[in-house]
PDB file of C-alpha atoms in Angstrom:
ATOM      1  CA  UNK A   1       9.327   1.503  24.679  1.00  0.00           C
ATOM      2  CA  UNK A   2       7.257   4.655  25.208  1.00  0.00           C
ATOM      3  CA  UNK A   3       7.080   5.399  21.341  1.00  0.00           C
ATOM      4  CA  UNK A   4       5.434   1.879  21.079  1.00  0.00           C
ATOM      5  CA  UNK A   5       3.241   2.735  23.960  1.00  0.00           C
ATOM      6  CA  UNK A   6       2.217   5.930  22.396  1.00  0.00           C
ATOM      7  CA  UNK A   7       1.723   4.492  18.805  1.00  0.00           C
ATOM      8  CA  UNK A   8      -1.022   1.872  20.567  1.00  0.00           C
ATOM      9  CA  UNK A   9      -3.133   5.156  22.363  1.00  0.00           C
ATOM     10  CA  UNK A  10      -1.652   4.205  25.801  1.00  0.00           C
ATOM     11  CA  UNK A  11      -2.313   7.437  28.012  1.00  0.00           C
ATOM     12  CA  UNK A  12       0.986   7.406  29.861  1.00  0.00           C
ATOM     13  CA  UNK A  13       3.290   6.614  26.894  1.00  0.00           C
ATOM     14  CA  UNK A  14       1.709   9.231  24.989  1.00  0.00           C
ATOM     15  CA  UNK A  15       2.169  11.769  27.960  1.00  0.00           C
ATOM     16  CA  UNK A  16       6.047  10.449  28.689  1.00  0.00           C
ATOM     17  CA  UNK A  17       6.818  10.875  24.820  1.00  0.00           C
ATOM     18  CA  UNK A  18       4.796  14.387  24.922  1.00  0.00           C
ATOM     19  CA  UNK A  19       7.480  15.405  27.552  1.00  0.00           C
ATOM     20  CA  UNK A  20       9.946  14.430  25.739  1.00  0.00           C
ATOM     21  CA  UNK A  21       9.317  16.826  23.014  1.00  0.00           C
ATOM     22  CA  UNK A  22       8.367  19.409  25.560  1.00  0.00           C
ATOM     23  CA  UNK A  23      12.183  19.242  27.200  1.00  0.00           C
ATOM     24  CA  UNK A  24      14.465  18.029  24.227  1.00  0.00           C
ATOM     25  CA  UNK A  25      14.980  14.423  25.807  1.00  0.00           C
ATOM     26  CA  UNK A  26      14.546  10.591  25.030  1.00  0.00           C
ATOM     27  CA  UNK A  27      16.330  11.572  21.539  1.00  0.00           C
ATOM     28  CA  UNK A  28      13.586  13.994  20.082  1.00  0.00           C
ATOM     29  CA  UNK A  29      14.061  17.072  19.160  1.00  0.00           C
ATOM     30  CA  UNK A  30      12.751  19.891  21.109  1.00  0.00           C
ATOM     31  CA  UNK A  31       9.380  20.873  19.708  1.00  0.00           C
ATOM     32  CA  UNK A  32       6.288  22.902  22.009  1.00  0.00           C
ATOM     33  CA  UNK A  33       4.013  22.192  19.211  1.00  0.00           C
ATOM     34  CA  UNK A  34       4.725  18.447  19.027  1.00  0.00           C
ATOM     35  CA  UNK A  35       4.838  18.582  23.170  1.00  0.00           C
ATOM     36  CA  UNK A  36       1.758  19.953  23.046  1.00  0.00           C
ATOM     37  CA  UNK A  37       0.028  17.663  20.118  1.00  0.00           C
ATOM     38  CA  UNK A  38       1.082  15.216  21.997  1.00  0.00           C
ATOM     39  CA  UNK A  39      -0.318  15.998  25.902  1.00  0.00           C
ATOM     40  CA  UNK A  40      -3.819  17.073  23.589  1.00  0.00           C
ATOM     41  CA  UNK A  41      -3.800  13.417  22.198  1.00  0.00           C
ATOM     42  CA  UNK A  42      -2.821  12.119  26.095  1.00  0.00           C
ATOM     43  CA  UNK A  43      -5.580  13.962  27.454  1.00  0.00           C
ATOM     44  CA  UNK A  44      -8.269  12.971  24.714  1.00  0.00           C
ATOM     45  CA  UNK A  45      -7.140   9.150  25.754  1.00  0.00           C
ATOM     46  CA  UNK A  46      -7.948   9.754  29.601  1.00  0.00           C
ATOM     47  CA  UNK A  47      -4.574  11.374  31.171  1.00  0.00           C
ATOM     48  CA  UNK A  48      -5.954  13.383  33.794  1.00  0.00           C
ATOM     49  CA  UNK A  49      -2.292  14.844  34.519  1.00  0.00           C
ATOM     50  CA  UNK A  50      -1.645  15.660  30.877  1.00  0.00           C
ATOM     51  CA  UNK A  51      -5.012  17.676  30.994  1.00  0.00           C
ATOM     52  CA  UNK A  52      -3.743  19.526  34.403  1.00  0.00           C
ATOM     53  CA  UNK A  53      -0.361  20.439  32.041  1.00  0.00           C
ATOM     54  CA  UNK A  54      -2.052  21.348  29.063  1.00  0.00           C
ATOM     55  CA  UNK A  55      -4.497  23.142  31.234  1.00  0.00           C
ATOM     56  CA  UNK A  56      -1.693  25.467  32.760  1.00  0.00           C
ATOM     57  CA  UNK A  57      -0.018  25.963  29.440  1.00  0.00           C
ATOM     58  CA  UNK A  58      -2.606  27.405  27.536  1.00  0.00           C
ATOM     59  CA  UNK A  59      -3.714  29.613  30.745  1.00  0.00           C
ATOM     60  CA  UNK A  60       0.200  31.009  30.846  1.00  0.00           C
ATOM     61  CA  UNK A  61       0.612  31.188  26.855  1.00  0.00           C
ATOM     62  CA  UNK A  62       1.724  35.274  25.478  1.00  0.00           C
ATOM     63  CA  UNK A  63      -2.274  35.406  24.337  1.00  0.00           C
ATOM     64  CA  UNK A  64      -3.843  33.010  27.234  1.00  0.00           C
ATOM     65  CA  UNK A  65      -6.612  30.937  25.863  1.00  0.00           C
ATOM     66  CA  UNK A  66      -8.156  30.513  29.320  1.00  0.00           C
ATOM     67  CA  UNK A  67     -11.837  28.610  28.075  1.00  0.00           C
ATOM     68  CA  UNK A  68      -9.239  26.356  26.778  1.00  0.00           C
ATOM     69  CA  UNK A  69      -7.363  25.643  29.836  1.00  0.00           C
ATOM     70  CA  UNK A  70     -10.898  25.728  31.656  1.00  0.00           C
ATOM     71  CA  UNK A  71     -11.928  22.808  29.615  1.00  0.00           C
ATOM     72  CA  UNK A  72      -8.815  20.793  30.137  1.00  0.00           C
ATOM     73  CA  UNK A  73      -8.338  21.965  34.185  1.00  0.00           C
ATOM     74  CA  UNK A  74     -12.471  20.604  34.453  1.00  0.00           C
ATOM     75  CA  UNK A  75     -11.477  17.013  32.907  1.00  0.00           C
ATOM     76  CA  UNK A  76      -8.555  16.714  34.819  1.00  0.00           C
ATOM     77  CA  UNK A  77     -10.752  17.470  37.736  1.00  0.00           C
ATOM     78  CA  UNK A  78     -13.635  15.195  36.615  1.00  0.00           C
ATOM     79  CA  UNK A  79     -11.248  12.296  36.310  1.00  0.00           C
ATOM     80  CA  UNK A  80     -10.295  12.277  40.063  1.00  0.00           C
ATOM     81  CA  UNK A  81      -6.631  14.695  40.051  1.00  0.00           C
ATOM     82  CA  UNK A  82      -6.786  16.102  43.395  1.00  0.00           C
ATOM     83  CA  UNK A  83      -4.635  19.226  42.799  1.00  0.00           C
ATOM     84  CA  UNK A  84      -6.952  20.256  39.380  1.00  0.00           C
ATOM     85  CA  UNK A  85      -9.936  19.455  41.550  1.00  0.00           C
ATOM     86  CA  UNK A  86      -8.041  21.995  44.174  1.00  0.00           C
ATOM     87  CA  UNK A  87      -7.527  24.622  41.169  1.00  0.00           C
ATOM     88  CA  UNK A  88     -11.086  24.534  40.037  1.00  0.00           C
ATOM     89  CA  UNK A  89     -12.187  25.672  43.799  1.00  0.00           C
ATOM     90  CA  UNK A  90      -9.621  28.044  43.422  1.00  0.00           C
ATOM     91  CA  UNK A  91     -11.498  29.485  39.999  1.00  0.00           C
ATOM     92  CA  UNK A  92     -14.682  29.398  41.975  1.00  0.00           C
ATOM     93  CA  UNK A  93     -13.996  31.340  45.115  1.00  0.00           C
ATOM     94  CA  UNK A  94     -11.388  34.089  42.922  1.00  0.00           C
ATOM     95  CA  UNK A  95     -14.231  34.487  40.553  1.00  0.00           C
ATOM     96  CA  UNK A  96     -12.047  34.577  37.432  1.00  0.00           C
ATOM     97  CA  UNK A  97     -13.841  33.206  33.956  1.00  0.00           C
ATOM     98  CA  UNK A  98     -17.076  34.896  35.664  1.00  0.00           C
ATOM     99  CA  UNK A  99     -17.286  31.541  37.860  1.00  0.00           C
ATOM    100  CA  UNK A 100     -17.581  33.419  41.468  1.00  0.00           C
ATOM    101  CA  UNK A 101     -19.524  30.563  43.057  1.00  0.00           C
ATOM    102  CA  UNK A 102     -18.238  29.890  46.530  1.00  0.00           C
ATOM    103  CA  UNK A 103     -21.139  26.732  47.032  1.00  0.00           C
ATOM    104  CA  UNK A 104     -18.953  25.152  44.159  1.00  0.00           C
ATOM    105  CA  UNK A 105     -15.863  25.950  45.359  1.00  0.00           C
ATOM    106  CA  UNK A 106     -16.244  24.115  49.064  1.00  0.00           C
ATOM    107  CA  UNK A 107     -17.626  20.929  46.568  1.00  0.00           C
ATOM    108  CA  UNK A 108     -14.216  20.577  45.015  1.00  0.00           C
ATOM    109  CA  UNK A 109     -12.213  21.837  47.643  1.00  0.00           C
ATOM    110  CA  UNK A 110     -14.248  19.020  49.983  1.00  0.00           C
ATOM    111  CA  UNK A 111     -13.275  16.709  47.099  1.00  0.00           C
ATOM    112  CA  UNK A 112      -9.508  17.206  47.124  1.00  0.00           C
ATOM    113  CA  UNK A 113      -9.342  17.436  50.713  1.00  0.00           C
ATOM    114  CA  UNK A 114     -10.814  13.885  51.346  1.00  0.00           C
ATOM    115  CA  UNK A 115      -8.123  12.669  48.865  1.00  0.00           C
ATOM    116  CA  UNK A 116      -5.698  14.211  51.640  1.00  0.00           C
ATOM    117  CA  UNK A 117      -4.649  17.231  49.156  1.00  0.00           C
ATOM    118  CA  UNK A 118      -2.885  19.846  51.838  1.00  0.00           C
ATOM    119  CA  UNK A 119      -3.613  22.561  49.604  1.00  0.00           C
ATOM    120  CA  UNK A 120      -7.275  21.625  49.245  1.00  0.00           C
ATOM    121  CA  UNK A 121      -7.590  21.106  53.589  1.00  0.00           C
ATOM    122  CA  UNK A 122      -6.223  24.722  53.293  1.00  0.00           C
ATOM    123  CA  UNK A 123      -8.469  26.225  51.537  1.00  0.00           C
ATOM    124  CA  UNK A 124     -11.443  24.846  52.595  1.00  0.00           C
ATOM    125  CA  UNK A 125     -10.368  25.448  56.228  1.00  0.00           C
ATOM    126  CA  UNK A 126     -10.240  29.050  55.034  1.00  0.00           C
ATOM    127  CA  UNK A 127     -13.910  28.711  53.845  1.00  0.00           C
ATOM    128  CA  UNK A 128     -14.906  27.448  57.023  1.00  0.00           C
ATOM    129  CA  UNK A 129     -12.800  30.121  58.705  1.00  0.00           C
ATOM    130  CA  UNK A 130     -14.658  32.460  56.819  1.00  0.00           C
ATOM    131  CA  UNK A 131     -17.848  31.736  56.175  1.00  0.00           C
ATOM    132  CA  UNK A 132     -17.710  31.817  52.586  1.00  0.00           C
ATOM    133  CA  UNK A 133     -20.161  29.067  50.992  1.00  0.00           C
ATOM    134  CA  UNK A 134     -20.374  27.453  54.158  1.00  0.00           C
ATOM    135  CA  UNK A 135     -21.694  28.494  57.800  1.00  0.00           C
ATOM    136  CA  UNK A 136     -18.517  29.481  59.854  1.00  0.00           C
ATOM    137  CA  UNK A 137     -17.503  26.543  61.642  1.00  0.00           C
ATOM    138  CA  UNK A 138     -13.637  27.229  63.542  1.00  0.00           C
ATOM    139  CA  UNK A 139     -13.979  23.543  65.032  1.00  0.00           C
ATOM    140  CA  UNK A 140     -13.887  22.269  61.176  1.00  0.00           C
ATOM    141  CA  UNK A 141     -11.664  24.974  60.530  1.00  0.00           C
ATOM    142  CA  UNK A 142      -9.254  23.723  63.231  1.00  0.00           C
ATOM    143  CA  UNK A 143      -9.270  20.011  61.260  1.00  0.00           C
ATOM    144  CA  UNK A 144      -8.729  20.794  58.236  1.00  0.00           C
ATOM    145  CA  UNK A 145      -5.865  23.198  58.969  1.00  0.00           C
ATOM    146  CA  UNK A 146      -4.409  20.558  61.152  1.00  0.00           C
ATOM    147  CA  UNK A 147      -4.396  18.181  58.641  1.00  0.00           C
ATOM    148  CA  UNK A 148      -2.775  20.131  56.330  1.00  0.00           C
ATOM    149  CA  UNK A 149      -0.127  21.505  58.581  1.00  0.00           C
ATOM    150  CA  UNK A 150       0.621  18.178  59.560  1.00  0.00           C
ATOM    151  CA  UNK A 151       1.810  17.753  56.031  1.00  0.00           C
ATOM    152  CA  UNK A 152       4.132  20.778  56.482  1.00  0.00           C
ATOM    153  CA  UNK A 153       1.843  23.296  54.743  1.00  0.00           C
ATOM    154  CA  UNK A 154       2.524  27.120  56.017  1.00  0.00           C
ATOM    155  CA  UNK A 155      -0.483  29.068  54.994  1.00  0.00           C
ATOM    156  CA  UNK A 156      -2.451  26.075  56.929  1.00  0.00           C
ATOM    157  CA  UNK A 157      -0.002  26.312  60.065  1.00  0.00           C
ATOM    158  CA  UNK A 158      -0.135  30.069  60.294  1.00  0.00           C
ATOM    159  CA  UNK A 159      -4.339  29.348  60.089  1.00  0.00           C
ATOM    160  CA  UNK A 160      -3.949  26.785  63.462  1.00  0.00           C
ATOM    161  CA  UNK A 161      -1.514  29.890  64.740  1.00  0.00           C
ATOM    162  CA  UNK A 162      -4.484  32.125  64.284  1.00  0.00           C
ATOM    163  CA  UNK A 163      -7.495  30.146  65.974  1.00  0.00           C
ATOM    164  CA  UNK A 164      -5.500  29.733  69.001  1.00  0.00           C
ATOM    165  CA  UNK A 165      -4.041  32.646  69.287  1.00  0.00           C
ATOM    166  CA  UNK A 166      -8.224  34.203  69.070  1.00  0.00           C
ATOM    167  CA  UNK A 167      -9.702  31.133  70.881  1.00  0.00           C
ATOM    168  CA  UNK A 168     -11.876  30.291  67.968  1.00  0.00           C
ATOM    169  CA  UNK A 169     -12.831  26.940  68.089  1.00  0.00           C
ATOM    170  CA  UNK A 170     -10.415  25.697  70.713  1.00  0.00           C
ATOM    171  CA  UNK A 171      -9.148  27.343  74.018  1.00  0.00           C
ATOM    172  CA  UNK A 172      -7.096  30.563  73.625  1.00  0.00           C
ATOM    173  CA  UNK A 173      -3.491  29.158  73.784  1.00  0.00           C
ATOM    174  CA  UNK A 174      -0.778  31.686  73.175  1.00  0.00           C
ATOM    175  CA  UNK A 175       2.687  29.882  73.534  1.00  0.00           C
ATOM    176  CA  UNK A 176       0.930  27.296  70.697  1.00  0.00           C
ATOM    177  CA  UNK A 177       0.247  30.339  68.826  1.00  0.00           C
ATOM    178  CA  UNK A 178       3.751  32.049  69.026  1.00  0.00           C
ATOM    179  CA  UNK A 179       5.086  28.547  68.567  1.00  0.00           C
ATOM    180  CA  UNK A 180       3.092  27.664  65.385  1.00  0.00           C
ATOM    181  CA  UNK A 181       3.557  30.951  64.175  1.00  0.00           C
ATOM    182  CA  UNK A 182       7.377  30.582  64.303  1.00  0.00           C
ATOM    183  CA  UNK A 183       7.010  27.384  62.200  1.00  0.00           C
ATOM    184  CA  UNK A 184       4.922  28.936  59.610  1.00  0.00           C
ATOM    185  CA  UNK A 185       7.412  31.415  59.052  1.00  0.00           C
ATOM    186  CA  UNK A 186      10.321  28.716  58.909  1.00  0.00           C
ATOM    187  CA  UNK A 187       7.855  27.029  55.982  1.00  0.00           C
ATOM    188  CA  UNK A 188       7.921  29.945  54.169  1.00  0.00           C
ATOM    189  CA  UNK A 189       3.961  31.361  54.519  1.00  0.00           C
ATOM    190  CA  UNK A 190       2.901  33.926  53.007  1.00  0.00           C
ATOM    191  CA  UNK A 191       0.134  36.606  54.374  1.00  0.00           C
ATOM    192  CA  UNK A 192      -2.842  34.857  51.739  1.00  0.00           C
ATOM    193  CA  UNK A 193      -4.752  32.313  53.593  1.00  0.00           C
ATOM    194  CA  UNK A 194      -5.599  30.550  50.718  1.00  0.00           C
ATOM    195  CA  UNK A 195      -3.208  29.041  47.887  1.00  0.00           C
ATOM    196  CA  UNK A 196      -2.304  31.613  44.965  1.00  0.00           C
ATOM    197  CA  UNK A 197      -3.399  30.123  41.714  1.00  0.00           C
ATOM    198  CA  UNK A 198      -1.644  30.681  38.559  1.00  0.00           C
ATOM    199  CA  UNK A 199      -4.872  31.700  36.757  1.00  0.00           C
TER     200      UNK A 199
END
């Protein structure tokens, strides 16, 4: 019983029963305020993922209380959640909140990545592509892309498509080019190299 659960502090009761309220379901009434009362009291008890959604609805909220959603994204970074450890890079390299720091932003990217994030391999393979907070380095580049193209990420397939279509890092290969171009187009890239955050 998740009500039980979330009467005795337990992080993922109090998140399920949060949601709940958030969508109308389990028998509650539909309530944003409850919903929301309810992820702040989840995330206070150590739910990393009711942080991350508390995080993104205060940042998307008519009047956006982004310090807010800066302190929430940071803990649900803090506590190991490889996509907010992905979204805090993403603050750091867009330089949004005044936190342009692209050192810091190849720390949590490196982070996410090693926890096999494909957004995270991304984006630090477009540091490394780059040169922004790091030396340029194609070979790591190459890696990291391949990694998380290998998970069927576009942005990172059309960045393989790229350093062999220049030679940078490997041999110049056009047919891999054309042909890893043609399959980052059937995953739906776009012409960023690095992930669009909501913030």
């Amino acid at each position: 019983n998740y009500k039980k659960g979330a009467e005795e502090k337990q992080p993922d009761c109090l998140l399920r029963v949060a949601a709940f309220y958030l969508d109308g379901r389990g028998g509650l009434e539909k309530s944003e305020e409850k919903g929301r009362e309810g992820l702040a009291e989840a995330a206070e008890a150590g739910s990393a993922l009711a942080a991350l959604e508390m995080a993104s609805r205060l940042s998307k909220d008519e009047k956006p209380d982004l310090l807010g959603a800066y302190k929430y994204l940071l803990s649900a970074a803090n506590a190991g959640l490889p996509m907010a450890q992905n979204e805090v890079g993403l603050l750091y390299v867009s330089g949004n909140l005044g936190l342009s720091d692209p050192t810091a932003a190849v720390a949590w990217f490196t982070t996410a990545a090693k926890a096999g994030h494909a957004a995270a391999q991304n984006n630090l393979g477009a540091l490394y592509e780059r040169g922004m907070g790091v030396a340029v380095d194609y070979n790591n580049a190459g890696q990291l892309y391949s990694l998380a193209a290998n998970q069927g990420h576009a942005a990172a397939t059309a960045g393989l498509a790229r350093l062999f279509a220049a030679g940078l890092g490997t041999e110049q290969n056009l047919p891999k080019a054309w042909a890893l171009a043609s399959l980052a187009i059937e995953r739906g890239t776009c012409p960023e190299v690095l992930e669009v955050t909501a913030w």
